[in-house]
Short mmCIF file of C-alpha atoms in Angstrom, two decimals:
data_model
loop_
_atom_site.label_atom_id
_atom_site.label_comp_id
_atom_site.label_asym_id
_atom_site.label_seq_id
_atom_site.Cartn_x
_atom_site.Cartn_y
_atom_site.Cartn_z
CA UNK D 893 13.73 -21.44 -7.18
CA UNK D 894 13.88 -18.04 -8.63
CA UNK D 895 16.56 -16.59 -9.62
CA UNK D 896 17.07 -12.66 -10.44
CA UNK D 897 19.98 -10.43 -10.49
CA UNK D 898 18.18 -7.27 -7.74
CA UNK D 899 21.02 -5.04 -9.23
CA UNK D 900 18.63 -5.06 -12.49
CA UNK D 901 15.23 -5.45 -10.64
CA UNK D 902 16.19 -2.26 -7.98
CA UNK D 903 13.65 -0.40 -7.38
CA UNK D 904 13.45 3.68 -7.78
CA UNK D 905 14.57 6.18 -5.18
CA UNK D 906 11.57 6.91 -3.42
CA UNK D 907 9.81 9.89 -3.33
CA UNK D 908 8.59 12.20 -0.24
CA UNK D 909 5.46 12.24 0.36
CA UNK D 910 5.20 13.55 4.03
CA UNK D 911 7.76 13.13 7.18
CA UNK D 912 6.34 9.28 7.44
CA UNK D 913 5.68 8.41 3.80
CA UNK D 914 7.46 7.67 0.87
CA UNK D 915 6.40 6.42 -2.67
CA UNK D 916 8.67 4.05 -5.54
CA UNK D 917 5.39 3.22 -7.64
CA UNK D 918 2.43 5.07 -8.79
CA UNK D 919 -0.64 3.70 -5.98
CA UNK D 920 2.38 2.35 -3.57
CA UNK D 921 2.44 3.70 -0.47
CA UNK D 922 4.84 2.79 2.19
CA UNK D 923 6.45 4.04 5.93
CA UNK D 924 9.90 5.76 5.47
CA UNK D 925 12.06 2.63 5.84
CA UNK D 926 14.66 4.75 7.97
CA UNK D 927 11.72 5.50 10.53
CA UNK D 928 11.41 1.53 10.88
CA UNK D 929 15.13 0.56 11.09
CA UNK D 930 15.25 0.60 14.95
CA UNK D 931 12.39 -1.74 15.68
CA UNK D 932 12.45 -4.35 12.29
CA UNK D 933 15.10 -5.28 10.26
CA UNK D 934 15.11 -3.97 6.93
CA UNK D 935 15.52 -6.26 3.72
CA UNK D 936 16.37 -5.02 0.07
CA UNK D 937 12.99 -6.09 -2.18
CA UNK D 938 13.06 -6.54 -5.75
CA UNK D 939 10.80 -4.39 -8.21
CA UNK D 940 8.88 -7.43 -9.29
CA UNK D 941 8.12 -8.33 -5.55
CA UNK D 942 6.79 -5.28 -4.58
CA UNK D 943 4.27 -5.62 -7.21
CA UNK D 944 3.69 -9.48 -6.96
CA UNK D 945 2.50 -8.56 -3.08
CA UNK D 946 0.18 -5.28 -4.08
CA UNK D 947 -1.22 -7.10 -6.45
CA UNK D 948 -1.82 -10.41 -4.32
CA UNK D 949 -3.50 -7.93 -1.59
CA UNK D 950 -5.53 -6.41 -3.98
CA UNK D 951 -6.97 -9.84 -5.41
CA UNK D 952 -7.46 -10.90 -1.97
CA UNK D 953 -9.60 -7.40 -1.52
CA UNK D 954 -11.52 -8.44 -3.96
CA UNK D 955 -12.52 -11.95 -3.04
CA UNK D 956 -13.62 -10.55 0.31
CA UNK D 957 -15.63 -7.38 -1.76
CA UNK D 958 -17.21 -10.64 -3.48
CA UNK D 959 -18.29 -13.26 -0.64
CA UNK D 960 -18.40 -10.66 2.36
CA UNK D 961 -19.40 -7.67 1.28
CA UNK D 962 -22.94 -6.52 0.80
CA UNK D 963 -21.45 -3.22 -0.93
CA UNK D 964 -18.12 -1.34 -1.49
CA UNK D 965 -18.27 2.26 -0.69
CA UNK D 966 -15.52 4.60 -1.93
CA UNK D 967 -13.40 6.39 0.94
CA UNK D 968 -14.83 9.67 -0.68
CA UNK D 969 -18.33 8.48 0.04
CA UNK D 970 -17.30 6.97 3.43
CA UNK D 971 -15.57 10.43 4.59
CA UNK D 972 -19.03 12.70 3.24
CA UNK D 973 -21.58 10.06 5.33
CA UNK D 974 -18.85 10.99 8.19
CA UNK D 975 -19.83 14.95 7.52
CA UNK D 976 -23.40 13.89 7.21
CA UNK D 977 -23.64 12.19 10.54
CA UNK D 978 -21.62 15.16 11.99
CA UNK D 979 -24.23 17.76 11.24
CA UNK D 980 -27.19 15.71 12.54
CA UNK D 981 -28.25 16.48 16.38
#
């Protein structure tokens, strides 16, 4: 079991980012919690297990990168081969 007092672990205030976004760590994207509240339940997470799940998703990212991927493209890239494809006839 672990134990943790969330009273020391809370995390920040989030910040704005648009009418459907907010942000508590640098990278961390997330919906507005309030937009949510009518359809799911919303549960109070600890700083440490906010991080503990971005960074399990992003290892798990990067085991399919290594045994599914033939290459990893960049959205950048992915958005200018979008352009590219746009101007052909």
């Amino acid at each position: 079991m672990i134990g943790f007092l969330f009273s020391a672990q809370r995390p920040p205030d989030p910040r704005r980012i648009n009418d459907a976004v907010v942000q508590r760590f640098e990278h961390i994207y997330e919906v507005d919690p309030a937009l949510m509240r009518d359809h799911v339940r919303q549960h109070d997470f600890p700083a440490w297990d906010t991080r503990r799940i971005v960074e399990s998703r992003w290892e798990h990212l990067g085991w399919m990168h290594a045994h599914w991927a033939d290459s990893v493209i960049s959205g950048d890239e992915l958005i200018s081969g979008d352009e590219l494809m746009e101007d052909e006839p």
